[in-house]
């Protein structure tokens, strides 16, 4: 990239260095420190990367203060209300909204990759029945490297394309089968006559013994959840996929690493943790006790589903999901569900509390997605697998952008070393 607009001056050990300042199309200027160590012999220090751009990208832009999220320039609220998940997948992977014919071709390709190699069924049977579906997803997606050898060469454009299609297409089947296996029901195979979201719901909730009617409002809500979780700039799991891919590892292994990272309760595991927290709170009258715990610096308890590393305004995805949650709850006649009542009361109280206002802690995407998934009928253990299924296209898009970037090199952060200086070995009889 060559868009340095001006320089930043840094004085270290009585010498001043000119550091190029790169101008983005959106967002803050970026100081290019790539030559800092070789020229000044110093590192920068930024654990958690709160002030560090690890790459350049053209896929997703977030403005945390404005509560803005764009995918290839299109606002998330427009995509969530006017588009559908597979069209957003095309936008993220190829950088543009498809023509009608290109969309039809993309949908047909994805539809024809939804089945798993039949021998992979044995993988599911190797897990304990009570295995967490995320454990199964990490294992099965990693194992795809052992079944799809013809799409693991990252230097072959065609193989990259096939691996991308396979991952987008097969993730619903893997997530649904992980669920079926955990409840002891037979696997339901993909149906090519169903749209992506309906096919996933069918594989999760249909049984061979009877016809499964898919409620169009629920499949629309499912598709909207998939759109809203599809990509989110350089979050922890995407950064994991990028770092794993920088060593040249195959895409299946890298996406498995992303799934493992997403599982954490501070990240994608928050939707499950949020519903479990609501169950723990139990009723609205116990909310003040938990709000007090969330504020207590000596208590590690966090209000799950609230706060965000980047958003210091309402997460734009949460705004759209809140509308979907109301629609789904009204449809299902569960708006008086105690759990969901507790959620609404918690949201009301938190948004008025000075601690949350001062620290700009708003409900995030995980707060509302958990409520909708619970209402659709998913157990909490399936919430993060749904997040992983949706975010696969984000991981793939970011992976593809990185792999095809000529500047791409293996990621290798340095450290601030605070350990012992050199010392001699002590024989055991002298210790
Ligand atoms: C996702 O990165 C992404 O884009 C992630 C994601 C995506 O799409 O990929 O958006 C998905 O991961 C959403 C976040 C889901 N996580 C949760 O809901 C878990 C609960 N949230 C927290 O763990 C927390 O908010 C984080 C991890 C999300 C962010 O943590 P930070 O970076 O520490 O947040 P911060 O710097 O804004 O915190 C400011 C203050 C801190 O206190 P002080 O050090 O100033 O005293 O607010 C506190 C935090 O301790 N705080 C909370 C809180 N979140 C932050 N206090 C109580 N409850 C919370 N939820």
GROMACS .gro file of C-alpha atoms and ligand atoms in nm:
model
  491
    1UNK     CA    1   0.000   0.000   0.000
    2UNK     CA    2   0.134   0.343  -0.072
    3UNK     CA    3  -0.099   0.605   0.071
    4UNK     CA    4   0.129   0.774   0.327
    5UNK     CA    5  -0.011   1.128   0.371
    6UNK     CA    6   0.229   1.268   0.628
    7UNK     CA    7   0.474   1.155   0.895
    8UNK     CA    8   0.466   1.114   1.272
    9UNK     CA    9   0.785   1.205   1.455
   10UNK     CA   10   0.907   0.975   1.731
   11UNK     CA   11   1.208   1.062   1.944
   12UNK     CA   12   1.380   0.761   2.106
   13UNK     CA   13   1.720   0.766   2.282
   14UNK     CA   14   1.780   1.125   2.159
   15UNK     CA   15   1.712   1.038   1.794
   16UNK     CA   16   1.399   1.142   1.604
   17UNK     CA   17   1.241   0.908   1.350
   18UNK     CA   18   0.990   0.992   1.076
   19UNK     CA   19   0.715   0.730   1.074
   20UNK     CA   20   0.482   0.733   0.770
   21UNK     CA   21   0.115   0.803   0.854
   22UNK     CA   22  -0.122   0.599   0.634
   23UNK     CA   23  -0.461   0.749   0.549
   24UNK     CA   24  -0.754   0.499   0.544
   25UNK     CA   25  -1.072   0.547   0.342
   26UNK     CA   26  -1.258   0.528   0.676
   27UNK     CA   27  -1.141   0.544   1.037
   28UNK     CA   28  -0.832   0.675   1.220
   29UNK     CA   29  -0.494   0.741   1.056
   30UNK     CA   30  -0.245   0.456   1.098
   31UNK     CA   31   0.121   0.508   1.193
   32UNK     CA   32   0.338   0.265   0.997
   33UNK     CA   33   0.593   0.122   1.246
   34UNK     CA   34   0.713  -0.167   1.029
   35UNK     CA   35   1.068  -0.029   1.020
   36UNK     CA   36   1.078   0.091   1.382
   37UNK     CA   37   1.274  -0.204   1.525
   38UNK     CA   38   1.526  -0.217   1.239
   39UNK     CA   39   1.583   0.162   1.253
   40UNK     CA   40   1.537   0.249   1.623
   41UNK     CA   41   1.595  -0.089   1.791
   42UNK     CA   42   1.274  -0.063   1.994
   43UNK     CA   43   0.939  -0.253   2.001
   44UNK     CA   44   0.593  -0.109   2.061
   45UNK     CA   45   0.381  -0.257   2.342
   46UNK     CA   46   0.007  -0.318   2.295
   47UNK     CA   47  -0.121  -0.638   2.461
   48UNK     CA   48  -0.476  -0.705   2.336
   49UNK     CA   49  -0.402  -0.492   2.029
   50UNK     CA   50  -0.634  -0.211   2.141
   51UNK     CA   51  -0.434   0.043   1.937
   52UNK     CA   52  -0.282  -0.180   1.671
   53UNK     CA   53  -0.379  -0.242   1.308
   54UNK     CA   54  -0.255  -0.593   1.232
   55UNK     CA   55  -0.337  -0.570   0.861
   56UNK     CA   56  -0.509  -0.363   0.597
   57UNK     CA   57  -0.848  -0.482   0.473
   58UNK     CA   58  -1.132  -0.381   0.242
   59UNK     CA   59  -1.399  -0.613   0.384
   60UNK     CA   60  -1.560  -0.470   0.700
   61UNK     CA   61  -1.546  -0.129   0.864
   62UNK     CA   62  -1.660  -0.058   1.222
   63UNK     CA   63  -1.696   0.280   1.389
   64UNK     CA   64  -1.736   0.198   1.759
   65UNK     CA   65  -1.831   0.551   1.861
   66UNK     CA   66  -2.097   0.594   1.595
   67UNK     CA   67  -2.216   0.233   1.623
   68UNK     CA   68  -2.152   0.184   1.251
   69UNK     CA   69  -2.082  -0.147   1.071
   70UNK     CA   70  -2.026  -0.167   0.693
   71UNK     CA   71  -1.963  -0.478   0.483
   72UNK     CA   72  -1.785  -0.371   0.161
   73UNK     CA   73  -1.940  -0.029   0.227
   74UNK     CA   74  -2.301  -0.145   0.277
   75UNK     CA   75  -2.455  -0.065   0.622
   76UNK     CA   76  -2.543  -0.376   0.824
   77UNK     CA   77  -2.901  -0.264   0.889
   78UNK     CA   78  -2.967  -0.241   0.512
   79UNK     CA   79  -2.815  -0.584   0.449
   80UNK     CA   80  -3.010  -0.736   0.741
   81UNK     CA   81  -3.343  -0.600   0.613
   82UNK     CA   82  -3.295  -0.610   0.233
   83UNK     CA   83  -3.053  -0.898   0.167
   84UNK     CA   84  -3.016  -1.261   0.273
   85UNK     CA   85  -2.725  -1.463   0.408
   86UNK     CA   86  -2.595  -1.624   0.087
   87UNK     CA   87  -2.604  -1.289  -0.094
   88UNK     CA   88  -2.404  -1.137   0.196
   89UNK     CA   89  -2.163  -1.433   0.167
   90UNK     CA   90  -2.107  -1.345  -0.199
   91UNK     CA   91  -2.054  -0.980  -0.105
   92UNK     CA   92  -1.800  -1.066   0.165
   93UNK     CA   93  -1.607  -1.323  -0.041
   94UNK     CA   94  -1.609  -1.149  -0.382
   95UNK     CA   95  -1.642  -0.782  -0.278
   96UNK     CA   96  -1.964  -0.698  -0.461
   97UNK     CA   97  -2.339  -0.764  -0.460
   98UNK     CA   98  -2.400  -1.034  -0.724
   99UNK     CA   99  -2.612  -0.999  -1.037
  100UNK     CA  100  -2.920  -1.223  -1.043
  101UNK     CA  101  -2.738  -1.483  -1.256
  102UNK     CA  102  -2.421  -1.472  -1.042
  103UNK     CA  103  -2.631  -1.514  -0.727
  104UNK     CA  104  -2.819  -1.809  -0.876
  105UNK     CA  105  -2.489  -1.973  -0.973
  106UNK     CA  106  -2.338  -1.911  -0.626
  107UNK     CA  107  -2.646  -2.050  -0.452
  108UNK     CA  108  -2.640  -2.359  -0.675
  109UNK     CA  109  -2.270  -2.417  -0.602
  110UNK     CA  110  -2.318  -2.386  -0.225
  111UNK     CA  111  -2.627  -2.607  -0.235
  112UNK     CA  112  -2.432  -2.883  -0.408
  113UNK     CA  113  -2.158  -2.885  -0.144
  114UNK     CA  114  -2.381  -2.927   0.164
  115UNK     CA  115  -2.330  -3.303   0.212
  116UNK     CA  116  -2.037  -3.439   0.414
  117UNK     CA  117  -1.814  -3.729   0.305
  118UNK     CA  118  -2.015  -4.023   0.443
  119UNK     CA  119  -1.711  -4.158   0.628
  120UNK     CA  120  -1.709  -3.841   0.841
  121UNK     CA  121  -2.018  -3.975   1.017
  122UNK     CA  122  -1.776  -4.198   1.208
  123UNK     CA  123  -1.617  -3.886   1.358
  124UNK     CA  124  -1.940  -3.784   1.524
  125UNK     CA  125  -1.988  -4.132   1.665
  126UNK     CA  126  -1.644  -4.114   1.826
  127UNK     CA  127  -1.753  -3.834   2.062
  128UNK     CA  128  -1.933  -3.882   2.395
  129UNK     CA  129  -2.302  -3.801   2.360
  130UNK     CA  130  -2.265  -3.516   2.607
  131UNK     CA  131  -1.976  -3.355   2.416
  132UNK     CA  132  -2.024  -2.979   2.369
  133UNK     CA  133  -2.120  -2.917   2.003
  134UNK     CA  134  -1.830  -2.669   1.976
  135UNK     CA  135  -1.588  -2.947   2.069
  136UNK     CA  136  -1.738  -3.157   1.789
  137UNK     CA  137  -1.720  -2.867   1.541
  138UNK     CA  138  -1.354  -2.799   1.618
  139UNK     CA  139  -1.276  -3.168   1.568
  140UNK     CA  140  -1.484  -3.230   1.256
  141UNK     CA  141  -1.382  -2.909   1.077
  142UNK     CA  142  -1.015  -2.979   1.150
  143UNK     CA  143  -1.067  -3.333   1.018
  144UNK     CA  144  -1.197  -3.194   0.687
  145UNK     CA  145  -0.825  -3.153   0.604
  146UNK     CA  146  -0.812  -3.535   0.600
  147UNK     CA  147  -1.105  -3.573   0.363
  148UNK     CA  148  -1.080  -3.289   0.114
  149UNK     CA  149  -0.716  -3.308   0.005
  150UNK     CA  150  -0.810  -3.164  -0.336
  151UNK     CA  151  -0.881  -2.824  -0.175
  152UNK     CA  152  -0.595  -2.775   0.071
  153UNK     CA  153  -0.332  -2.616  -0.157
  154UNK     CA  154  -0.357  -2.247  -0.060
  155UNK     CA  155  -0.141  -2.145  -0.357
  156UNK     CA  156  -0.393  -2.281  -0.606
  157UNK     CA  157  -0.675  -2.030  -0.674
  158UNK     CA  158  -0.921  -2.300  -0.779
  159UNK     CA  159  -0.854  -2.506  -0.464
  160UNK     CA  160  -0.899  -2.191  -0.249
  161UNK     CA  161  -1.236  -2.136  -0.419
  162UNK     CA  162  -1.349  -2.496  -0.363
  163UNK     CA  163  -1.236  -2.491   0.004
  164UNK     CA  164  -1.432  -2.168   0.056
  165UNK     CA  165  -1.748  -2.314  -0.097
  166UNK     CA  166  -1.712  -2.640   0.100
  167UNK     CA  167  -1.675  -2.457   0.433
  168UNK     CA  168  -1.973  -2.223   0.375
  169UNK     CA  169  -2.187  -2.512   0.253
  170UNK     CA  170  -2.094  -2.783   0.504
  171UNK     CA  171  -2.087  -2.582   0.828
  172UNK     CA  172  -2.469  -2.599   0.873
  173UNK     CA  173  -2.458  -2.977   0.824
  174UNK     CA  174  -2.173  -3.013   1.077
  175UNK     CA  175  -2.347  -2.787   1.334
  176UNK     CA  176  -2.684  -2.959   1.288
  177UNK     CA  177  -2.532  -3.308   1.313
  178UNK     CA  178  -2.339  -3.208   1.628
  179UNK     CA  179  -2.677  -3.111   1.778
  180UNK     CA  180  -2.857  -3.426   1.657
  181UNK     CA  181  -2.577  -3.644   1.794
  182UNK     CA  182  -2.599  -3.473   2.137
  183UNK     CA  183  -2.973  -3.549   2.163
  184UNK     CA  184  -2.949  -3.903   2.026
  185UNK     CA  185  -3.155  -3.835   1.714
  186UNK     CA  186  -3.064  -3.957   1.365
  187UNK     CA  187  -2.882  -3.719   1.130
  188UNK     CA  188  -3.107  -3.536   0.884
  189UNK     CA  189  -2.941  -3.488   0.546
  190UNK     CA  190  -2.938  -3.153   0.362
  191UNK     CA  191  -3.236  -3.082   0.134
  192UNK     CA  192  -3.139  -2.904  -0.187
  193UNK     CA  193  -3.491  -2.767  -0.228
  194UNK     CA  194  -3.462  -2.554   0.089
  195UNK     CA  195  -3.292  -2.216   0.129
  196UNK     CA  196  -2.979  -2.200   0.345
  197UNK     CA  197  -3.144  -2.100   0.675
  198UNK     CA  198  -3.446  -2.330   0.629
  199UNK     CA  199  -3.214  -2.620   0.541
  200UNK     CA  200  -3.023  -2.563   0.868
  201UNK     CA  201  -3.344  -2.552   1.074
  202UNK     CA  202  -3.469  -2.864   0.898
  203UNK     CA  203  -3.147  -3.055   0.970
  204UNK     CA  204  -3.170  -2.946   1.337
  205UNK     CA  205  -3.538  -3.000   1.412
  206UNK     CA  206  -3.682  -3.247   1.157
  207UNK     CA  207  -3.711  -3.617   1.245
  208UNK     CA  208  -3.757  -3.905   0.997
  209UNK     CA  209  -4.085  -4.001   1.166
  210UNK     CA  210  -4.282  -3.695   1.059
  211UNK     CA  211  -4.286  -3.399   0.817
  212UNK     CA  212  -4.128  -3.084   0.960
  213UNK     CA  213  -4.306  -2.758   0.879
  214UNK     CA  214  -4.065  -2.464   0.861
  215UNK     CA  215  -4.213  -2.141   0.991
  216UNK     CA  216  -4.109  -1.868   0.743
  217UNK     CA  217  -4.077  -1.607   1.019
  218UNK     CA  218  -3.837  -1.833   1.211
  219UNK     CA  219  -3.628  -1.909   0.901
  220UNK     CA  220  -3.620  -1.534   0.826
  221UNK     CA  221  -3.507  -1.465   1.184
  222UNK     CA  222  -3.245  -1.743   1.147
  223UNK     CA  223  -3.120  -1.594   0.820
  224UNK     CA  224  -3.100  -1.250   0.985
  225UNK     CA  225  -2.895  -1.391   1.274
  226UNK     CA  226  -2.658  -1.545   1.019
  227UNK     CA  227  -2.621  -1.212   0.835
  228UNK     CA  228  -2.555  -1.021   1.158
  229UNK     CA  229  -2.278  -1.254   1.275
  230UNK     CA  230  -2.108  -1.301   0.936
  231UNK     CA  231  -1.800  -1.080   0.976
  232UNK     CA  232  -1.670  -0.821   1.220
  233UNK     CA  233  -1.330  -0.681   1.119
  234UNK     CA  234  -1.026  -0.817   1.311
  235UNK     CA  235  -1.200  -0.973   1.613
  236UNK     CA  236  -1.025  -1.241   1.818
  237UNK     CA  237  -1.135  -1.543   1.613
  238UNK     CA  238  -1.071  -1.374   1.278
  239UNK     CA  239  -0.726  -1.268   1.397
  240UNK     CA  240  -0.669  -1.631   1.500
  241UNK     CA  241  -0.760  -1.753   1.151
  242UNK     CA  242  -0.531  -1.490   0.994
  243UNK     CA  243  -0.238  -1.580   1.221
  244UNK     CA  244  -0.284  -1.954   1.164
  245UNK     CA  245  -0.313  -1.896   0.786
  246UNK     CA  246   0.005  -1.684   0.781
  247UNK     CA  247   0.209  -2.001   0.837
  248UNK     CA  248   0.056  -2.154   0.522
  249UNK     CA  249  -0.170  -2.398   0.710
  250UNK     CA  250  -0.468  -2.530   0.513
  251UNK     CA  251  -0.803  -2.346   0.537
  252UNK     CA  252  -0.983  -2.626   0.726
  253UNK     CA  253  -0.718  -2.627   1.002
  254UNK     CA  254  -0.727  -2.246   1.020
  255UNK     CA  255  -1.107  -2.228   1.046
  256UNK     CA  256  -1.093  -2.497   1.318
  257UNK     CA  257  -0.857  -2.264   1.509
  258UNK     CA  258  -1.108  -1.980   1.463
  259UNK     CA  259  -1.389  -2.197   1.601
  260UNK     CA  260  -1.175  -2.280   1.905
  261UNK     CA  261  -1.115  -1.910   1.973
  262UNK     CA  262  -1.479  -1.812   1.918
  263UNK     CA  263  -1.584  -2.064   2.185
  264UNK     CA  264  -1.452  -1.840   2.465
  265UNK     CA  265  -1.723  -1.670   2.682
  266UNK     CA  266  -1.564  -1.328   2.626
  267UNK     CA  267  -1.618  -1.373   2.252
  268UNK     CA  268  -1.865  -1.596   2.070
  269UNK     CA  269  -1.940  -1.806   2.378
  270UNK     CA  270  -2.109  -1.498   2.528
  271UNK     CA  271  -2.452  -1.583   2.381
  272UNK     CA  272  -2.455  -1.914   2.570
  273UNK     CA  273  -2.306  -1.750   2.881
  274UNK     CA  274  -2.568  -1.473   2.861
  275UNK     CA  275  -2.864  -1.713   2.863
  276UNK     CA  276  -2.703  -1.915   3.143
  277UNK     CA  277  -2.659  -1.589   3.335
  278UNK     CA  278  -3.028  -1.502   3.281
  279UNK     CA  279  -3.123  -1.848   3.412
  280UNK     CA  280  -2.892  -1.793   3.713
  281UNK     CA  281  -3.054  -1.453   3.783
  282UNK     CA  282  -3.390  -1.628   3.762
  283UNK     CA  283  -3.622  -1.333   3.813
  284UNK     CA  284  -3.624  -0.955   3.770
  285UNK     CA  285  -3.611  -0.888   4.146
  286UNK     CA  286  -3.261  -1.044   4.161
  287UNK     CA  287  -3.117  -0.818   3.886
  288UNK     CA  288  -2.981  -0.549   4.126
  289UNK     CA  289  -2.768  -0.815   4.299
  290UNK     CA  290  -2.603  -0.910   3.969
  291UNK     CA  291  -2.562  -0.550   3.853
  292UNK     CA  292  -2.379  -0.485   4.182
  293UNK     CA  293  -2.154  -0.786   4.122
  294UNK     CA  294  -2.077  -0.665   3.765
  295UNK     CA  295  -1.961  -0.330   3.911
  296UNK     CA  296  -1.752  -0.487   4.189
  297UNK     CA  297  -1.386  -0.473   4.083
  298UNK     CA  298  -1.311  -0.762   4.320
  299UNK     CA  299  -1.574  -0.981   4.156
  300UNK     CA  300  -1.472  -1.138   3.822
  301UNK     CA  301  -1.841  -1.156   3.724
  302UNK     CA  302  -1.922  -0.975   3.401
  303UNK     CA  303  -2.270  -0.900   3.267
  304UNK     CA  304  -2.260  -1.138   2.971
  305UNK     CA  305  -2.404  -0.989   2.653
  306UNK     CA  306  -2.298  -0.638   2.754
  307UNK     CA  307  -1.996  -0.435   2.650
  308UNK     CA  308  -1.765  -0.454   2.353
  309UNK     CA  309  -1.399  -0.391   2.281
  310UNK     CA  310  -1.485  -0.159   1.993
  311UNK     CA  311  -1.846  -0.040   2.026
  312UNK     CA  312  -1.887   0.246   2.274
  313UNK     CA  313  -2.234   0.303   2.138
  314UNK     CA  314  -2.512   0.050   2.074
  315UNK     CA  315  -2.388  -0.240   1.857
  316UNK     CA  316  -2.578  -0.182   1.528
  317UNK     CA  317  -2.636  -0.556   1.504
  318UNK     CA  318  -2.802  -0.556   1.845
  319UNK     CA  319  -3.044  -0.287   1.725
  320UNK     CA  320  -3.160  -0.506   1.432
  321UNK     CA  321  -3.166  -0.823   1.643
  322UNK     CA  322  -3.378  -0.651   1.909
  323UNK     CA  323  -3.648  -0.594   1.644
  324UNK     CA  324  -3.622  -0.959   1.533
  325UNK     CA  325  -3.642  -1.076   1.893
  326UNK     CA  326  -3.969  -0.886   1.947
  327UNK     CA  327  -4.111  -1.026   1.618
  328UNK     CA  328  -4.017  -1.388   1.701
  329UNK     CA  329  -4.133  -1.369   2.063
  330UNK     CA  330  -4.469  -1.223   1.959
  331UNK     CA  331  -4.510  -1.491   1.689
  332UNK     CA  332  -4.432  -1.770   1.933
  333UNK     CA  333  -4.643  -1.611   2.203
  334UNK     CA  334  -4.351  -1.635   2.445
  335UNK     CA  335  -4.306  -1.266   2.511
  336UNK     CA  336  -4.414  -1.346   2.869
  337UNK     CA  337  -4.146  -1.617   2.904
  338UNK     CA  338  -3.984  -1.549   3.249
  339UNK     CA  339  -3.632  -1.577   3.104
  340UNK     CA  340  -3.710  -1.327   2.833
  341UNK     CA  341  -3.888  -1.099   3.077
  342UNK     CA  342  -3.574  -1.101   3.292
  343UNK     CA  343  -3.370  -1.014   2.981
  344UNK     CA  344  -3.589  -0.714   2.897
  345UNK     CA  345  -3.580  -0.588   3.258
  346UNK     CA  346  -3.200  -0.636   3.274
  347UNK     CA  347  -3.161  -0.436   2.952
  348UNK     CA  348  -3.385  -0.157   3.089
  349UNK     CA  349  -3.199  -0.133   3.422
  350UNK     CA  350  -2.848  -0.158   3.272
  351UNK     CA  351  -2.917   0.114   3.017
  352UNK     CA  352  -3.015   0.351   3.302
  353UNK     CA  353  -2.731   0.259   3.540
  354UNK     CA  354  -2.455   0.521   3.576
  355UNK     CA  355  -2.177   0.255   3.574
  356UNK     CA  356  -2.291   0.115   3.239
  357UNK     CA  357  -2.358   0.460   3.096
  358UNK     CA  358  -2.017   0.591   3.208
  359UNK     CA  359  -1.831   0.285   3.076
  360UNK     CA  360  -2.048   0.280   2.761
  361UNK     CA  361  -2.157  -0.078   2.812
  362UNK     CA  362  -2.450  -0.152   2.585
  363UNK     CA  363  -2.621  -0.482   2.503
  364UNK     CA  364  -2.419  -0.646   2.224
  365UNK     CA  365  -2.506  -0.890   1.945
  366UNK     CA  366  -2.485  -1.185   2.183
  367UNK     CA  367  -2.749  -1.047   2.420
  368UNK     CA  368  -3.030  -1.062   2.166
  369UNK     CA  369  -2.913  -1.355   1.951
  370UNK     CA  370  -2.932  -1.584   2.255
  371UNK     CA  371  -3.290  -1.474   2.322
  372UNK     CA  372  -3.399  -1.550   1.964
  373UNK     CA  373  -3.218  -1.884   1.948
  374UNK     CA  374  -3.375  -1.984   2.279
  375UNK     CA  375  -3.720  -1.891   2.142
  376UNK     CA  376  -3.661  -2.088   1.818
  377UNK     CA  377  -3.588  -2.394   2.030
  378UNK     CA  378  -3.209  -2.429   2.035
  379UNK     CA  379  -3.045  -2.540   2.360
  380UNK     CA  380  -2.788  -2.286   2.489
  381UNK     CA  381  -2.503  -2.523   2.390
  382UNK     CA  382  -2.601  -2.463   2.025
  383UNK     CA  383  -2.579  -2.084   2.042
  384UNK     CA  384  -2.206  -2.057   1.975
  385UNK     CA  385  -2.213  -2.323   1.699
  386UNK     CA  386  -2.470  -2.101   1.522
  387UNK     CA  387  -2.231  -1.807   1.564
  388UNK     CA  388  -1.945  -2.021   1.422
  389UNK     CA  389  -2.161  -2.133   1.128
  390UNK     CA  390  -2.235  -1.770   1.042
  391UNK     CA  391  -1.881  -1.638   1.099
  392UNK     CA  392  -1.725  -1.902   0.872
  393UNK     CA  393  -1.780  -1.675   0.570
  394UNK     CA  394  -1.608  -1.389   0.754
  395UNK     CA  395  -1.310  -1.607   0.840
  396UNK     CA  396  -1.288  -1.731   0.480
  397UNK     CA  397  -1.315  -1.380   0.332
  398UNK     CA  398  -1.042  -1.247   0.560
  399UNK     CA  399  -0.829  -1.559   0.494
  400UNK     CA  400  -0.866  -1.515   0.117
  401UNK     CA  401  -0.777  -1.144   0.141
  402UNK     CA  402  -0.464  -1.226   0.341
  403UNK     CA  403  -0.349  -1.522   0.129
  404UNK     CA  404  -0.372  -1.317  -0.191
  405UNK     CA  405  -0.194  -1.014  -0.036
  406UNK     CA  406   0.160  -0.997  -0.177
  407UNK     CA  407   0.277  -0.840   0.151
  408UNK     CA  408   0.156  -1.150   0.339
  409UNK     CA  409   0.422  -1.296   0.570
  410UNK     CA  410   0.412  -1.518   0.877
  411UNK     CA  411   0.276  -1.334   1.181
  412UNK     CA  412   0.540  -1.317   1.453
  413UNK     CA  413   0.472  -1.065   1.738
  414UNK     CA  414   0.761  -0.979   1.977
  415UNK     CA  415   0.743  -0.923   2.356
  416UNK     CA  416   0.837  -0.707   2.653
  417UNK     CA  417   1.067  -0.954   2.833
  418UNK     CA  418   1.056  -0.924   3.215
  419UNK     CA  419   1.211  -1.258   3.303
  420UNK     CA  420   1.552  -1.350   3.449
  421UNK     CA  421   1.874  -1.234   3.282
  422UNK     CA  422   2.125  -1.508   3.197
  423UNK     CA  423   2.232  -1.726   3.493
  424UNK     CA  424   2.420  -2.059   3.531
  425UNK     CA  425   2.264  -2.402   3.579
  426UNK     CA  426   2.251  -2.518   3.944
  427UNK     CA  427   2.317  -2.887   4.011
  428UNK     CA  428   2.034  -3.053   4.196
  429UNK     CA  429   2.245  -3.118   4.509
  430UNK     CA  430   2.314  -2.740   4.529
  431UNK     CA  431   1.947  -2.624   4.511
  432LIG     C1  432  -1.829  -1.057   2.063
  432LIG     O1  433  -1.437  -0.824   1.874
  432LIG     C2  434  -1.553  -0.845   1.821
  432LIG     O2  435  -1.591  -0.786   1.724
  432LIG     C3  436  -1.634  -0.950   1.894
  432LIG     C4  437  -1.777  -0.971   1.837
  432LIG     C5  438  -1.773  -1.024   1.692
  432LIG     O3  439  -1.873  -1.009   1.624
  432LIG     O4  440  -1.670  -1.092   1.659
  432LIG     O5  441  -1.850  -0.849   1.840
  432LIG     C6  442  -1.854  -1.075   1.919
  432LIG     O6  443  -1.737  -1.117   2.114
  432LIG     C7  444  -1.913  -0.958   2.141
  432LIG     C8  445  -1.871  -0.950   2.291
  432LIG     C9  446  -1.933  -1.070   2.362
  432LIG     N1  447  -1.879  -1.077   2.501
  432LIG    C10  448  -1.959  -1.058   2.608
  432LIG     O7  449  -2.077  -1.019   2.601
  432LIG    C11  450  -1.893  -1.089   2.742
  432LIG    C12  451  -1.918  -0.972   2.840
  432LIG     N2  452  -1.842  -0.854   2.788
  432LIG    C13  453  -1.710  -0.833   2.847
  432LIG     O8  454  -1.639  -0.949   2.876
  432LIG    C14  455  -1.635  -0.722   2.774
  432LIG     O9  456  -1.724  -0.622   2.749
  432LIG    C15  457  -1.559  -0.752   2.646
  432LIG    C16  458  -1.466  -0.868   2.661
  432LIG    C17  459  -1.652  -0.777   2.534
  432LIG    C18  460  -1.477  -0.627   2.617
  432LIG    O10  461  -1.388  -0.616   2.724
  432LIG     P1  462  -1.299  -0.485   2.740
  432LIG    O11  463  -1.221  -0.462   2.615
  432LIG    O12  464  -1.226  -0.491   2.870
  432LIG    O13  465  -1.411  -0.373   2.750
  432LIG     P2  466  -1.385  -0.225   2.790
  432LIG    O14  467  -1.240  -0.188   2.779
  432LIG    O15  468  -1.484  -0.143   2.713
  432LIG    O16  469  -1.424  -0.220   2.946
  432LIG    C19  470  -1.440  -0.092   3.003
  432LIG    C20  471  -1.470  -0.119   3.148
  432LIG    C21  472  -1.370  -0.211   3.215
  432LIG    O17  473  -1.366  -0.169   3.353
  432LIG     P3  474  -1.243  -0.070   3.397
  432LIG    O18  475  -1.115  -0.147   3.369
  432LIG    O19  476  -1.259   0.056   3.315
  432LIG    O20  477  -1.267  -0.049   3.545
  432LIG    O21  478  -1.598  -0.183   3.162
  432LIG    C22  479  -1.581  -0.308   3.227
  432LIG    C23  480  -1.435  -0.346   3.211
  432LIG    O22  481  -1.395  -0.427   3.320
  432LIG     N3  482  -1.669  -0.401   3.159
  432LIG    C24  483  -1.771  -0.466   3.215
  432LIG    C25  484  -1.829  -0.543   3.112
  432LIG     N4  485  -1.760  -0.524   2.999
  432LIG    C26  486  -1.662  -0.436   3.028
  432LIG     N5  487  -1.820  -0.466   3.340
  432LIG    C27  488  -1.926  -0.546   3.363
  432LIG     N6  489  -1.989  -0.624   3.271
  432LIG    C28  490  -1.941  -0.623   3.145
  432LIG     N7  491  -2.001  -0.698   3.052
   0.00000   0.00000   0.00000
